[in-house]
Short mmCIF file of N, CA and C in Angstrom, two decimals:
data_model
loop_
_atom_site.label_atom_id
_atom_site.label_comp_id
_atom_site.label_asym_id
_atom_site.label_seq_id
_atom_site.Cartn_x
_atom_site.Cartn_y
_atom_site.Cartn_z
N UNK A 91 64.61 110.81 113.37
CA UNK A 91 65.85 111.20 112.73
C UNK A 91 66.16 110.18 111.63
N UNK A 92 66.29 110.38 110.31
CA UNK A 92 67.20 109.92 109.22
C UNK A 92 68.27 109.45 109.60
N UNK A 93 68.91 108.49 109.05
CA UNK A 93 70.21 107.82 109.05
C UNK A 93 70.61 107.69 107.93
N UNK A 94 71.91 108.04 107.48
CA UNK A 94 72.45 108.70 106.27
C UNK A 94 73.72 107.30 106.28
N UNK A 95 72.94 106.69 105.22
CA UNK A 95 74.00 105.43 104.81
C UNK A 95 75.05 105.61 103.91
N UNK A 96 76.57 105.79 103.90
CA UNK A 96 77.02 105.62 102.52
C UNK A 96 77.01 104.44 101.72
N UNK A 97 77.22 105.14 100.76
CA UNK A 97 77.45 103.59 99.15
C UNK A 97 77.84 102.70 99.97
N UNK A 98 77.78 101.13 99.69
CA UNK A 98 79.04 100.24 100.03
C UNK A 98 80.02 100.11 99.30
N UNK A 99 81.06 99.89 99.74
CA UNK A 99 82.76 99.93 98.99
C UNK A 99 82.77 98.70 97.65
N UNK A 100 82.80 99.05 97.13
CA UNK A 100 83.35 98.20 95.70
C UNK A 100 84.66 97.98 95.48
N UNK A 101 84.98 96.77 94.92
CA UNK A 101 86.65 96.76 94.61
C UNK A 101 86.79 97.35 93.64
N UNK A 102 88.55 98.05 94.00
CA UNK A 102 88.79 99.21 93.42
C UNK A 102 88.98 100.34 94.40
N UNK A 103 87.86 100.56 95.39
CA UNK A 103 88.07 101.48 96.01
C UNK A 103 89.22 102.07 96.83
N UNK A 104 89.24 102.92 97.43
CA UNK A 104 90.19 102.91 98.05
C UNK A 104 90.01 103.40 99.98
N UNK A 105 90.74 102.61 100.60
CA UNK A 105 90.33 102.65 102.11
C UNK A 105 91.60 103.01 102.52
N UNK A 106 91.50 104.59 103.17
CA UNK A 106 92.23 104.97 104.63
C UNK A 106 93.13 104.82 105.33
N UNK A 107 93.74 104.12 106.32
CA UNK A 107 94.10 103.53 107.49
C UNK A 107 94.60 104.98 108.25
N UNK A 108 94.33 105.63 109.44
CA UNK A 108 95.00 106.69 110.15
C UNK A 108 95.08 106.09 111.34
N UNK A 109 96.59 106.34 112.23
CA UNK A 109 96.40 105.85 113.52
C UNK A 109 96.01 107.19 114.49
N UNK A 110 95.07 107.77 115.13
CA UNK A 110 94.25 108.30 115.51
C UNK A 110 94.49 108.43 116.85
N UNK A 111 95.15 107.29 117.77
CA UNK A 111 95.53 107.32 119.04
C UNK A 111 96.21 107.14 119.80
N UNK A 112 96.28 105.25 120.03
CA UNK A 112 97.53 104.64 120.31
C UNK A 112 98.62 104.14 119.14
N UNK A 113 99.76 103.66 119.79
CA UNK A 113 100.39 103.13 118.71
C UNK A 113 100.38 101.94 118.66
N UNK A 114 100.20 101.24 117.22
CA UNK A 114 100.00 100.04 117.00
C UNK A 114 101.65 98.94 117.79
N UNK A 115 101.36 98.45 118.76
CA UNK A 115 102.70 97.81 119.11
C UNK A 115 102.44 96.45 118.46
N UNK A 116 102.46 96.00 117.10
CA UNK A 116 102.13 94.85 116.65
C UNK A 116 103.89 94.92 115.76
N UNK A 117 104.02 93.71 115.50
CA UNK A 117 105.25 93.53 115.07
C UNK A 117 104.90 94.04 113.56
N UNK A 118 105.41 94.38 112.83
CA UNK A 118 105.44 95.13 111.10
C UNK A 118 105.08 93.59 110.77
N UNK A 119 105.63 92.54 110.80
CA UNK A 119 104.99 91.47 109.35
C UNK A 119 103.44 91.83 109.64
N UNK A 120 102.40 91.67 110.73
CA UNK A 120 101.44 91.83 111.33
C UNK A 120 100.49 92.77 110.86
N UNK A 121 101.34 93.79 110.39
CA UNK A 121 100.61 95.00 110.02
C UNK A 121 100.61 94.88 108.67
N UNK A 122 101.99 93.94 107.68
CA UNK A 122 101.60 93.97 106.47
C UNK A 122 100.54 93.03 105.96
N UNK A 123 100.56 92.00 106.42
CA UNK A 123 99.76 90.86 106.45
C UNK A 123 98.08 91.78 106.54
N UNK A 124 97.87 92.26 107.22
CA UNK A 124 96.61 93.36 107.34
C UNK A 124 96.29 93.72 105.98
N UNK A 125 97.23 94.48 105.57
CA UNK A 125 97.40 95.69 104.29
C UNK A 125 97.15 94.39 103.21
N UNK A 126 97.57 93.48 103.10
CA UNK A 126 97.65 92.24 101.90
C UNK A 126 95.95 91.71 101.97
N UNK A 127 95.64 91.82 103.15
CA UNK A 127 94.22 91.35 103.70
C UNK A 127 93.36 91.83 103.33
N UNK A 128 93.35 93.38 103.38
CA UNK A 128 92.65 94.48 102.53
C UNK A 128 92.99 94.11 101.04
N UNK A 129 93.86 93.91 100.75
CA UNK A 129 94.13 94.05 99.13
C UNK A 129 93.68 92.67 98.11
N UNK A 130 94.02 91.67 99.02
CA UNK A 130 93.20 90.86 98.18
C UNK A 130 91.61 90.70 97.90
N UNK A 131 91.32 91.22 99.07
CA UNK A 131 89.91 91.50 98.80
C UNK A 131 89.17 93.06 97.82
N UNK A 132 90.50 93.37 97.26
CA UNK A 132 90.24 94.18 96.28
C UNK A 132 90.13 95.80 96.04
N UNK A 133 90.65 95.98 97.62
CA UNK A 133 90.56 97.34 97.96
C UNK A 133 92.32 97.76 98.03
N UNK A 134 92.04 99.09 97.06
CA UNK A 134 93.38 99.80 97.48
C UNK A 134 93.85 100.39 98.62
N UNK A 135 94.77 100.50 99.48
CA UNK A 135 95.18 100.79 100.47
C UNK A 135 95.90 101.93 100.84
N UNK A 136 96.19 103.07 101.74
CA UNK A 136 96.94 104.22 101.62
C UNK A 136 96.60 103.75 103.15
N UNK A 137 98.36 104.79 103.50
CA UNK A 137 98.34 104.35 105.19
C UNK A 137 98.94 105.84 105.60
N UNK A 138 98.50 106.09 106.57
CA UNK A 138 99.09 107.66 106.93
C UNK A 138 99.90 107.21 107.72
N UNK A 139 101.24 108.29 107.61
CA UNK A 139 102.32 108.08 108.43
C UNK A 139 101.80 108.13 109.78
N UNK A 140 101.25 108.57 110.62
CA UNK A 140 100.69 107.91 111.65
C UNK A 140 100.87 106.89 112.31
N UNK A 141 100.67 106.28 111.33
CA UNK A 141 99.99 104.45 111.76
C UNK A 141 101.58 103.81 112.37
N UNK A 142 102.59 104.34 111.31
CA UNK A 142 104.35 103.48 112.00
C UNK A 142 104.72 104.73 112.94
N UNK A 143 104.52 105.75 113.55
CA UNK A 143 104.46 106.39 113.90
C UNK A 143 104.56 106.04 115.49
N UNK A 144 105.48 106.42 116.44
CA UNK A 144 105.30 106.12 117.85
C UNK A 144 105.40 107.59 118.48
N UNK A 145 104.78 107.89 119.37
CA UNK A 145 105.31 109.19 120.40
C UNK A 145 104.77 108.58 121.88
N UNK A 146 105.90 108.45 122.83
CA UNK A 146 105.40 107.73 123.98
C UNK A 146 104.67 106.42 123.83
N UNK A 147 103.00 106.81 124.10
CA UNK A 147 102.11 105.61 123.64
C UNK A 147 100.80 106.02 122.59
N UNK A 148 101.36 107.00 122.50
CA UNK A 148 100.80 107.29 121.19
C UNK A 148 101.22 106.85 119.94
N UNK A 149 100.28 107.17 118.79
CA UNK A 149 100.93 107.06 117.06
C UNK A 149 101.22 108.37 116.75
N UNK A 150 102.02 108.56 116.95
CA UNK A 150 102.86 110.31 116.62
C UNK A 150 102.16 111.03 117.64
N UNK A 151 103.03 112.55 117.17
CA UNK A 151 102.68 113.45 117.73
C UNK A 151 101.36 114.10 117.31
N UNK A 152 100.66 114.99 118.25
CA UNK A 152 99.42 115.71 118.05
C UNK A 152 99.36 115.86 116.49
N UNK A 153 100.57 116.83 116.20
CA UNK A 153 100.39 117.64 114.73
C UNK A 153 100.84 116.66 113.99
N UNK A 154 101.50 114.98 114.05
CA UNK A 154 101.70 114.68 113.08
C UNK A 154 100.03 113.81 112.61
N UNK A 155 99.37 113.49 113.87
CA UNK A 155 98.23 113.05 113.89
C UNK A 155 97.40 113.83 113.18
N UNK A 156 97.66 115.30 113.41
CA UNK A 156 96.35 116.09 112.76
C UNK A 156 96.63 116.20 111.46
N UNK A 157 97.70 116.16 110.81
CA UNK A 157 98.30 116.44 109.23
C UNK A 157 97.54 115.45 108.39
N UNK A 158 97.59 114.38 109.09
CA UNK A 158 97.48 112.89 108.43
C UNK A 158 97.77 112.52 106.99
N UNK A 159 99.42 112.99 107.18
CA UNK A 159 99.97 112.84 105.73
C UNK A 159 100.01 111.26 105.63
N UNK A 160 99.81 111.19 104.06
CA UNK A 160 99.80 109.86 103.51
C UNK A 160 100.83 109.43 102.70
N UNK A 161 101.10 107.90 102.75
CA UNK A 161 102.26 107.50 101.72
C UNK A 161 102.23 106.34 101.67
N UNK A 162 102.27 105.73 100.17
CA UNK A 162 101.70 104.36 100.35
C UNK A 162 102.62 103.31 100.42
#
């Protein structure tokens, strides 16, 4: 079987973040400090509402998980 590599990321690019499962219980400076972490190293950042997102112990609900609306 083949293994199908993508490009590697160049700065400039732009990277993701979806919270997919649990919810991040990290305090917000924590999470921006992340996002700054990504950025100085040159990558643009987009975060789906998701990610601040709590339901129980989840990061949102099912459908807000499946939407994975973004906002930066």
């Amino acid at each position: 079987m083949n293994m199908i590599k993508p490009k590697p990321l160049r700065r400039g690019d732009t990277i993701g973040l979806v919270g997919i499962s649990g919810a991040l219980h990290e305090p917000e400076t924590r999470f921006e400090k992340m996002l700054e972490a990504i950025d100085a190293l040159g990558y643009k950042v987009i975060v789906a509402d998701s990610c601040r997102e709590e339901y129980g112990y989840l990061s949102g609900t099912d459908a807000s998980r499946a939407k994975g609306g973004f906002t930066k």
